[in-house]
Amino acid sequence: MTVPIGSIECSNSHCGHGNPASAKVCAACGAPLLHLYLYGIGSDLRSLAPGTWLANRYYYLGDRRFLDGQPGQVPEVPGEVTRLFLSYLRLVEHRPQVPQIYGVVKQSNFSREAILLLEGAPIGPDGSLLPKLVDQWAKATPLRQLNWLWQVARLWEPLQDAGVTATLLEPERLRVGSGWVRLLALKDNAGRSPSWAEWGRWWVQRLRPHPALESLVSPLLQQVALGNCDPPTLVANLEQLITQVAAQDAPVELAVASLSDPGPSRSRNEDACYPFSQDQTRGQRLGLAIVCDGLGGHEGGDVASRWAIEQLTTELVPFVEAAAQAPPSPELVNATLLRAIGMANAVITQRNVQEGRAERQRMGTTVVLALVIDRWLYIAHVGDSRAYQITPTGCYALTLDDDLATRETRLGLGFYRDLLQISAAGALVQALGMGNSEQLYPSVRRMVLDEDCAIVLCSDGVSDFDLIERSWRDQFPVRWGQGDPGQTVAQMITLANQHNGHDNATISLVQIGATRQLVPDPARLRRPVMVPSPPLDRELEVSPAASPNNPNSFQGDDLLPSVVAKMPQTELVTPSAEPSPIPPEGRSPRDRSPWVGRWFSLLALVLFGGGLLALVIMPLVRQLVDANAPNTPDPSPTPIASPSGINATPSPAPSPMALNVGEVLQIKPQAAALGLYGPDRTTLVGWLPPNSIIQILRISLPIAPAPPTTSDRPSGPPPPGLTWVELRICTLGRSSPNSPLASGATLWARQADLGDRVAAATPLPLPNGCQAATITPDTVNNPP
């Protein structure tokens, strides 16, 4: 159906009625409307006028923002997965911080290139872009500043793996929606990867911590800028500071209510929840809520969900009570949640084994739980029951479904909206009761609570068809003290039965009051795992042009190296090390005699000058020695026979998986997909999914600067570097229908990409003549 200009089509599949864009519910069926805002990427958008419709579907709001007029229809997706697209797909677990690819718009009369549309971009409920972090930093409370900095530090390594760390050095791309740091769009490093120290210098120049934190946070960031503090160390230090600030802060307030209903189309309720009724429970600082959705129908889904609730509460309720007396560390909380879920899985699995249940007859259940301890929120999850956080700036999904569509997306094999159209896309890949606990991979997410919000846990009977995303503005009170949680969950069950109605409906609501915050006393904050160093005579000096009060001072990658040279030195220990003693109160390291620092400086100058002198003189001495030395050949090392029969020189540092020509290997079930290239070794052909079996045909050594003669050519396993491996696909693991790969194909992969993705395959008869292939030692050579 064509969407009239200025309207939004109802996303209910049985309706599709067009409504004014200002409407909240459909005029025909009464269902809440989905206002889906998207962010566009494309150079031609600069000339697009606001108010324009693209493809008779996307209404342009300006500033690269679009409103989808047909949110219930499948968008057109890109034809291939490029390197930048792959970065988005592999970072999907970092929602809502990282947006995701929604689709593309191809408008021939407007643009020669397709416009890429991102969902989950930092766009507020009113359709406007959320503010930049650099503009909101000075207005934030100490706890929120620590929260934002902690989030960015945790993003560095995932973005580094994806090759998009340049994103974190562009103020325009760093946006904030209340407590969340959200990225506007990813920026590819394009061959130049910013260093972690470079990011530290960027932050030091742009943002000054709150006065209550400056004496502790600034030294941390200075050490990052000097290259003395890696991301895990900074994250560990910030977590200690957050815990200390939270201990001085006003306690959070909680109200929890749950409700479960069989729904209009089911006679049996296989869902279960905790607390056990919509009667709200109120308290401070600590709270627990759980939702389970049983699997197995009349075969025992209701039994599995009930057992899971019993086992989880048996483990976690005493833990929560003990946490009120002695707050546990984040590591202990994570371990406790994983152990509790593992024990619940073991109980259900043992029952399946005892009753001889197999395949689809096995009873099982999903689980999603929320645990609040002081100002930390923990979300644990297995299956497709979901958790959401609702704040004044948006509704944020905190979990990813453990289904086939999500798994294929995370592997980079397709785009989520497109993969959902596959008939088995919603099939679960894991749930409690489906196997041993060693093969279960629950996700645990940790967040800082620095604002009033609502945490919603629900089964798919409530979350299906984006019901939470469509109704959150009107149904869930965000401010503490507004609304009644028991009444809210009852209204949501009614809404789910009316507009979904195909399954049991269960919801648990945790309303959190966390906005009331106190400024911490700096005198009561301890330095996090830091070792004081010898004093310096210089303090940190920042050029006036780089002052945080000058918003126009930062230009691209101009990082003012002079700032780093004037930073005081402070040593850090690793996160696992014990904190070093803090100097007695009233005495700082600067009270020591100044001549000690001068002697150290003089000694360093002498050593530095001697090193430079050695660099100049030693090459001359070596030339004289070589000119008078007898001309005798160097002895060659004795080769060692390798298992494949090829002579090899022993390597001092073997790779995680030694590759031998002719060997048959398997891509591990939990490994990421392997990129395969054509004969030119530059064209990415496709992605080899887990469980695929391959055979090594040839290992090509890196091209040497001066090619050796045939007699001098090294043999055996190649040295580390850009080494290529030619392989044959013996059997293809589960893949998407449009995959270009096929069994029997011969392609190339980088040895570094194989890494620990592969393991020795069981020596069974394989198709395509993999084991029968004749491999000779000459298959290890330099690439052409």
Coordinates of N, CA and C in Angstrom, one line a residue, residues 40-199:
G40 N 20.8 8.9 8.2 CA 21.3 8.5 6.9 C 22.7 8.9 6.6
I41 N 23.4 8.0 5.8 CA 24.8 8.2 5.5 C 24.8 8.3 3.9
G42 N 25.3 9.4 3.4 CA 25.4 9.6 1.9 C 25.8 11.0 1.6
S43 N 26.7 11.2 0.7 CA 27.2 12.5 0.4 C 26.1 13.4 -0.2
D44 N 25.2 12.8 -0.9 CA 24.1 13.6 -1.6 C 23.1 14.2 -0.6
L45 N 23.1 13.8 0.6 CA 22.1 14.2 1.6 C 22.2 15.7 1.8
R46 N 23.4 16.3 1.6 CA 23.6 17.7 1.8 C 22.7 18.6 1.0
S47 N 22.3 18.1 -0.2 CA 21.4 18.8 -1.1 C 19.9 18.4 -1.0
L48 N 19.6 17.5 -0.1 CA 18.2 17.1 0.1 C 17.5 18.1 1.0
A49 N 16.3 18.5 0.6 CA 15.6 19.5 1.3 C 14.7 18.8 2.4
P50 N 14.6 19.3 3.6 CA 13.7 18.7 4.6 C 12.2 18.8 4.1
G51 N 11.5 17.7 4.4 CA 10.1 17.6 3.9 C 10.0 16.7 2.7
T52 N 11.2 16.2 2.2 CA 11.2 15.4 1.0 C 10.9 13.9 1.4
W53 N 10.2 13.2 0.6 CA 10.0 11.8 0.8 C 10.9 11.0 -0.2
L54 N 11.6 10.0 0.3 CA 12.4 9.1 -0.5 C 11.7 7.7 -0.6
A55 N 11.7 7.2 -1.9 CA 11.1 5.9 -2.1 C 9.6 5.8 -1.6
N56 N 9.0 7.0 -1.5 CA 7.6 7.0 -1.0 C 7.4 6.4 0.4
R57 N 8.5 6.5 1.1 CA 8.5 5.8 2.4 C 9.2 6.6 3.5
Y58 N 10.4 7.1 3.2 CA 11.2 7.8 4.2 C 11.1 9.3 4.1
Y59 N 10.6 9.9 5.2 CA 10.4 11.3 5.3 C 11.6 12.0 5.8
Y60 N 12.2 12.9 5.1 CA 13.5 13.6 5.5 C 13.2 14.8 6.4
L61 N 13.8 14.7 7.6 CA 13.6 15.7 8.6 C 14.7 16.8 8.7
G62 N 15.8 16.5 7.9 CA 16.9 17.4 8.0 C 18.0 16.8 8.9
D63 N 19.2 17.3 8.8 CA 20.4 16.8 9.6 C 20.5 15.3 9.5
R64 N 20.3 14.8 8.3 CA 20.5 13.4 8.0 C 19.5 12.5 8.8
R65 N 18.4 13.0 9.3 CA 17.4 12.3 10.0 C 16.2 11.9 9.1
F66 N 15.7 10.7 9.2 CA 14.5 10.3 8.5 C 13.5 9.7 9.5
L67 N 12.2 9.7 9.1 CA 11.2 9.0 9.7 C 10.6 8.0 8.8
D68 N 10.6 6.7 9.2 CA 10.1 5.6 8.4 C 8.6 5.7 8.4
G69 N 8.0 5.9 7.2 CA 6.5 5.9 7.1 C 5.9 4.5 7.0
Q70 N 6.7 3.5 6.8 CA 6.2 2.1 6.7 C 7.1 1.2 7.7
P71 N 7.1 1.4 9.0 CA 7.9 0.6 9.9 C 7.6 -0.8 9.9
G72 N 6.4 -1.2 9.5 CA 6.1 -2.6 9.5 C 6.5 -3.4 8.3
Q73 N 7.1 -2.7 7.2 CA 7.5 -3.3 6.0 C 9.0 -3.6 6.1
V74 N 9.5 -4.7 5.4 CA 10.9 -5.0 5.3 C 11.6 -4.0 4.5
P75 N 12.7 -3.4 5.0 CA 13.5 -2.4 4.2 C 14.4 -3.2 3.3
E76 N 14.7 -2.4 2.2 CA 15.7 -3.0 1.3 C 17.1 -2.9 2.0
V77 N 17.9 -3.9 1.9 CA 19.2 -4.0 2.5 C 20.3 -3.9 1.5
P78 N 21.6 -3.6 1.9 CA 22.7 -3.6 1.0 C 22.9 -5.0 0.3
G79 N 23.4 -4.9 -0.9 CA 23.6 -6.2 -1.7 C 24.8 -7.0 -1.2
E80 N 25.7 -6.4 -0.5 CA 26.9 -7.1 0.0 C 27.3 -6.6 1.3
V81 N 28.1 -7.3 2.0 CA 28.6 -6.9 3.3 C 30.1 -6.4 3.1
T82 N 30.2 -5.1 3.1 CA 31.5 -4.5 3.0 C 32.2 -4.5 4.3
R83 N 33.5 -4.0 4.3 CA 34.2 -4.0 5.5 C 33.6 -3.1 6.6
L84 N 33.2 -2.0 6.2 CA 32.5 -1.1 7.2 C 31.2 -1.6 7.6
F85 N 30.4 -2.2 6.7 CA 29.2 -2.8 7.2 C 29.4 -4.0 8.2
L86 N 30.5 -4.7 7.9 CA 30.8 -5.8 8.8 C 31.2 -5.3 10.2
S87 N 31.7 -4.1 10.3 CA 32.0 -3.5 11.6 C 30.7 -3.3 12.4
Y88 N 29.7 -2.8 11.7 CA 28.4 -2.6 12.4 C 27.9 -3.9 12.9
L89 N 27.9 -4.9 12.0 CA 27.3 -6.2 12.3 C 28.0 -6.9 13.5
R90 N 29.3 -6.8 13.6 CA 30.0 -7.5 14.7 C 29.9 -6.7 16.0
L91 N 29.5 -5.4 15.9 CA 29.3 -4.6 17.1 C 27.9 -4.6 17.6
V92 N 27.1 -5.5 17.1 CA 25.6 -5.4 17.4 C 25.4 -5.7 18.9
E93 N 26.3 -6.4 19.6 CA 26.1 -6.6 21.0 C 26.3 -5.4 21.8
H94 N 26.8 -4.3 21.2 CA 27.1 -3.1 21.9 C 26.0 -2.1 21.7
R95 N 24.8 -2.5 21.3 CA 23.7 -1.6 21.3 C 23.4 -1.3 22.8
P96 N 22.8 -0.1 23.1 CA 22.5 1.0 22.2 C 23.6 2.0 21.9
Q97 N 24.8 1.6 22.3 CA 25.9 2.6 22.1 C 26.3 2.7 20.6
V98 N 26.2 1.5 19.9 CA 26.5 1.5 18.5 C 25.3 1.3 17.7
P99 N 25.0 2.2 16.7 CA 23.8 2.0 15.9 C 24.0 0.8 14.9
Q100 N 22.9 0.4 14.3 CA 22.9 -0.8 13.4 C 22.3 -0.4 12.0
I101 N 22.7 -1.2 11.0 CA 22.3 -1.0 9.7 C 20.8 -1.4 9.6
Y102 N 20.0 -0.5 9.1 CA 18.5 -0.8 8.9 C 18.2 -1.1 7.5
G103 N 18.8 -0.4 6.6 CA 18.5 -0.6 5.2 C 19.1 0.4 4.3
V104 N 18.8 0.4 3.0 CA 19.3 1.4 2.1 C 18.1 2.0 1.3
V105 N 18.4 3.2 0.7 CA 17.4 3.9 -0.1 C 18.1 4.1 -1.5
K106 N 17.5 3.6 -2.5 CA 18.1 3.9 -3.9 C 17.1 4.7 -4.6
Q107 N 17.5 6.0 -4.8 CA 16.6 7.0 -5.4 C 17.3 7.5 -6.7
S108 N 17.0 6.9 -7.8 CA 17.8 7.3 -9.0 C 17.6 8.7 -9.4
N109 N 16.5 9.3 -9.2 CA 16.3 10.7 -9.7 C 16.9 11.7 -8.7
F110 N 17.4 11.2 -7.6 CA 18.0 12.1 -6.6 C 19.5 11.9 -6.4
S111 N 19.8 10.6 -6.2 CA 21.2 10.3 -5.9 C 21.7 9.1 -6.7
R112 N 23.0 9.2 -7.1 CA 23.6 8.1 -7.8 C 24.0 7.0 -6.9
E113 N 24.2 7.3 -5.6 CA 24.6 6.3 -4.7 C 23.5 6.0 -3.7
A114 N 23.5 4.8 -3.2 CA 22.5 4.4 -2.2 C 22.7 5.1 -0.9
I115 N 21.7 5.5 -0.2 CA 21.8 6.1 1.1 C 21.6 5.0 2.2
L116 N 22.6 4.9 3.0 CA 22.6 3.9 4.1 C 21.8 4.5 5.3
L117 N 20.9 3.7 5.8 CA 20.1 4.1 6.9 C 20.4 3.3 8.2
L118 N 20.6 4.0 9.3 CA 21.0 3.4 10.6 C 19.9 3.5 11.6
E119 N 19.6 2.4 12.3 CA 18.6 2.4 13.3 C 19.3 2.4 14.7
G120 N 18.7 2.9 15.7 CA 19.4 3.0 17.0 C 20.4 4.1 17.1
A121 N 20.3 5.1 16.1 CA 21.2 6.2 16.2 C 20.7 7.1 17.3
P122 N 21.6 8.0 17.8 CA 21.2 8.9 19.0 C 20.2 10.0 18.6
I123 N 19.0 9.6 18.4 CA 17.9 10.5 18.0 C 16.9 10.4 19.1
G124 N 16.4 11.5 19.6 CA 15.5 11.5 20.7 C 14.1 11.2 20.3
P125 N 13.2 11.1 21.3 CA 11.8 10.7 21.0 C 11.1 11.7 20.1
D126 N 11.6 13.0 20.1 CA 10.9 14.0 19.3 C 11.6 14.1 17.9
G127 N 12.5 13.2 17.6 CA 13.2 13.2 16.3 C 14.4 14.1 16.2
S128 N 14.8 14.7 17.2 CA 16.0 15.6 17.2 C 17.2 14.8 17.6
L129 N 18.4 15.2 17.1 CA 19.7 14.6 17.5 C 19.9 14.9 19.0
L130 N 20.4 13.9 19.6 CA 20.8 14.0 21.0 C 22.1 14.9 21.1
P131 N 22.3 15.6 22.2 CA 23.5 16.5 22.3 C 24.8 15.8 22.3
K132 N 25.9 16.6 22.0 CA 27.2 16.0 21.9 C 27.7 15.9 23.4
L133 N 28.6 14.9 23.6 CA 29.2 14.7 24.9 C 30.0 15.9 25.3
V134 N 30.7 16.5 24.4 CA 31.6 17.6 24.8 C 30.8 18.8 25.3
D135 N 29.5 18.9 24.8 CA 28.7 20.0 25.2 C 28.0 19.8 26.5
Q136 N 27.8 18.5 26.9 CA 27.1 18.2 28.1 C 28.1 17.8 29.3
W137 N 29.3 17.7 29.0 CA 30.3 17.2 30.0 C 30.3 18.1 31.3
A138 N 30.4 19.3 31.1 CA 30.6 20.2 32.3 C 29.3 20.3 33.1
K139 N 28.1 19.9 32.5 CA 26.9 20.0 33.2 C 26.6 18.7 34.0
A140 N 27.4 17.6 33.7 CA 27.1 16.3 34.3 C 27.6 16.2 35.8
T141 N 26.9 15.4 36.5 CA 27.3 15.1 37.9 C 28.6 14.3 37.9
P142 N 29.3 14.2 39.0 CA 30.5 13.4 39.1 C 30.2 11.9 38.7
L143 N 29.1 11.4 39.2 CA 28.9 10.0 38.9 C 28.6 9.8 37.4
R144 N 27.9 10.7 36.8 CA 27.6 10.6 35.3 C 28.9 10.8 34.5
Q145 N 29.8 11.7 34.9 CA 31.1 11.8 34.2 C 31.8 10.5 34.3
L146 N 31.9 9.9 35.4 CA 32.6 8.6 35.5 C 32.0 7.6 34.7
N147 N 30.6 7.6 34.6 CA 29.9 6.6 33.8 C 30.2 6.8 32.4
W148 N 30.1 8.0 31.9 CA 30.4 8.2 30.4 C 31.9 7.8 30.1
L149 N 32.8 8.2 30.9 CA 34.2 7.9 30.6 C 34.4 6.4 30.7
W150 N 33.8 5.7 31.6 CA 33.9 4.3 31.7 C 33.3 3.6 30.5
Q151 N 32.2 4.1 29.9 CA 31.6 3.5 28.7 C 32.5 3.6 27.5
V152 N 33.1 4.8 27.4 CA 34.0 5.1 26.2 C 35.2 4.2 26.3
A153 N 35.8 4.1 27.5 CA 37.0 3.2 27.7 C 36.7 1.8 27.4
R154 N 35.5 1.3 27.7 CA 35.1 -0.1 27.4 C 34.9 -0.3 25.9
L155 N 34.5 0.8 25.2 CA 34.3 0.6 23.8 C 35.6 0.5 23.0
W156 N 36.7 1.0 23.5 CA 37.9 1.1 22.7 C 38.3 -0.2 22.1
E157 N 38.4 -1.3 22.9 CA 38.9 -2.5 22.3 C 38.0 -3.2 21.3
P158 N 36.6 -3.2 21.6 CA 35.7 -3.7 20.5 C 35.8 -2.9 19.2
L159 N 35.9 -1.6 19.3 CA 36.1 -0.7 18.1 C 37.4 -0.9 17.5
Q160 N 38.4 -1.2 18.3 CA 39.8 -1.4 17.7 C 39.8 -2.7 16.9
D161 N 39.1 -3.8 17.4 CA 39.0 -5.0 16.7 C 38.2 -4.8 15.3
A162 N 37.3 -3.9 15.3 CA 36.5 -3.6 14.1 C 37.2 -2.6 13.2
G163 N 38.3 -2.0 13.6 CA 39.0 -1.0 12.8 C 38.3 0.3 12.7
V164 N 37.6 0.7 13.8 CA 36.8 2.0 13.7 C 37.1 2.9 14.9
T165 N 38.3 2.8 15.5 CA 38.5 3.6 16.7 C 38.6 5.1 16.4
A166 N 38.7 5.4 15.1 CA 38.7 6.9 14.8 C 37.4 7.5 15.2
T167 N 36.3 6.7 15.4 CA 35.0 7.2 15.8 C 35.1 8.0 17.1
L168 N 36.0 7.5 18.0 CA 36.0 8.0 19.4 C 36.8 9.3 19.5
L169 N 37.4 9.7 18.4 CA 38.2 11.0 18.4 C 37.4 12.1 17.6
E170 N 36.2 11.9 17.3 CA 35.4 12.9 16.6 C 34.2 13.4 17.5
P171 N 34.3 14.6 18.1 CA 33.3 15.0 19.0 C 31.9 15.0 18.4
E172 N 31.7 15.2 17.1 CA 30.4 15.2 16.5 C 29.8 13.8 16.6
R173 N 30.5 12.7 16.6 CA 30.0 11.4 16.7 C 29.7 10.9 18.1
L174 N 30.2 11.5 19.1 CA 30.0 11.1 20.5 C 28.8 11.9 21.0
R175 N 27.7 11.2 21.2 CA 26.4 11.8 21.7 C 26.0 11.2 23.0
V176 N 25.2 11.9 23.8 CA 24.8 11.3 25.1 C 23.3 11.5 25.2
G177 N 22.7 10.4 25.6 CA 21.3 10.4 25.9 C 21.1 10.0 27.4
S178 N 21.0 11.0 28.2 CA 21.0 10.7 29.7 C 22.3 10.0 30.1
G179 N 22.1 8.7 30.6 CA 23.3 8.0 31.1 C 24.1 7.3 30.0
W180 N 23.6 7.2 28.8 CA 24.2 6.5 27.7 C 25.1 7.3 26.9
V181 N 26.3 6.8 26.5 CA 27.1 7.4 25.4 C 26.8 6.6 24.2
R182 N 26.4 7.4 23.1 CA 25.9 6.7 21.9 C 26.7 7.3 20.7
L183 N 27.0 6.4 19.8 CA 27.8 6.8 18.6 C 26.8 7.2 17.5
L184 N 27.1 8.3 16.8 CA 26.2 8.7 15.7 C 26.4 7.8 14.5
A185 N 27.6 7.5 14.2 CA 27.9 6.6 13.1 C 29.4 6.2 13.2
L186 N 29.8 5.0 12.7 CA 31.1 4.6 12.8 C 32.0 5.2 11.7
K187 N 33.3 5.4 12.0 CA 34.2 6.0 11.1 C 35.3 5.0 10.9
D188 N 35.6 4.5 9.7 CA 36.6 3.6 9.4 C 38.0 4.2 9.6
N189 N 38.9 3.4 10.2 CA 40.3 4.0 10.4 C 41.0 4.3 9.1
A190 N 40.6 3.6 8.0 CA 41.1 3.9 6.6 C 42.7 3.8 6.6
G191 N 43.2 2.8 7.2 CA 44.6 2.6 7.2 C 45.4 3.3 8.2
R192 N 44.8 4.3 9.0 CA 45.5 5.0 10.0 C 44.7 4.7 11.3
S193 N 45.3 3.8 12.2 CA 44.6 3.5 13.4 C 45.1 4.4 14.6
P194 N 44.2 5.2 15.1 CA 44.6 6.1 16.2 C 45.0 5.2 17.4
S195 N 46.0 5.7 18.1 CA 46.5 4.9 19.3 C 45.7 5.2 20.5
W196 N 45.8 4.4 21.5 CA 45.1 4.6 22.8 C 45.6 5.8 23.4
A197 N 46.9 6.1 23.4 CA 47.5 7.3 23.9 C 47.0 8.5 23.2
E198 N 46.8 8.4 21.9 CA 46.2 9.5 21.2 C 44.9 9.9 21.7
W199 N 44.1 8.9 22.0 CA 42.7 9.2 22.5 C 42.9 9.8 23.9

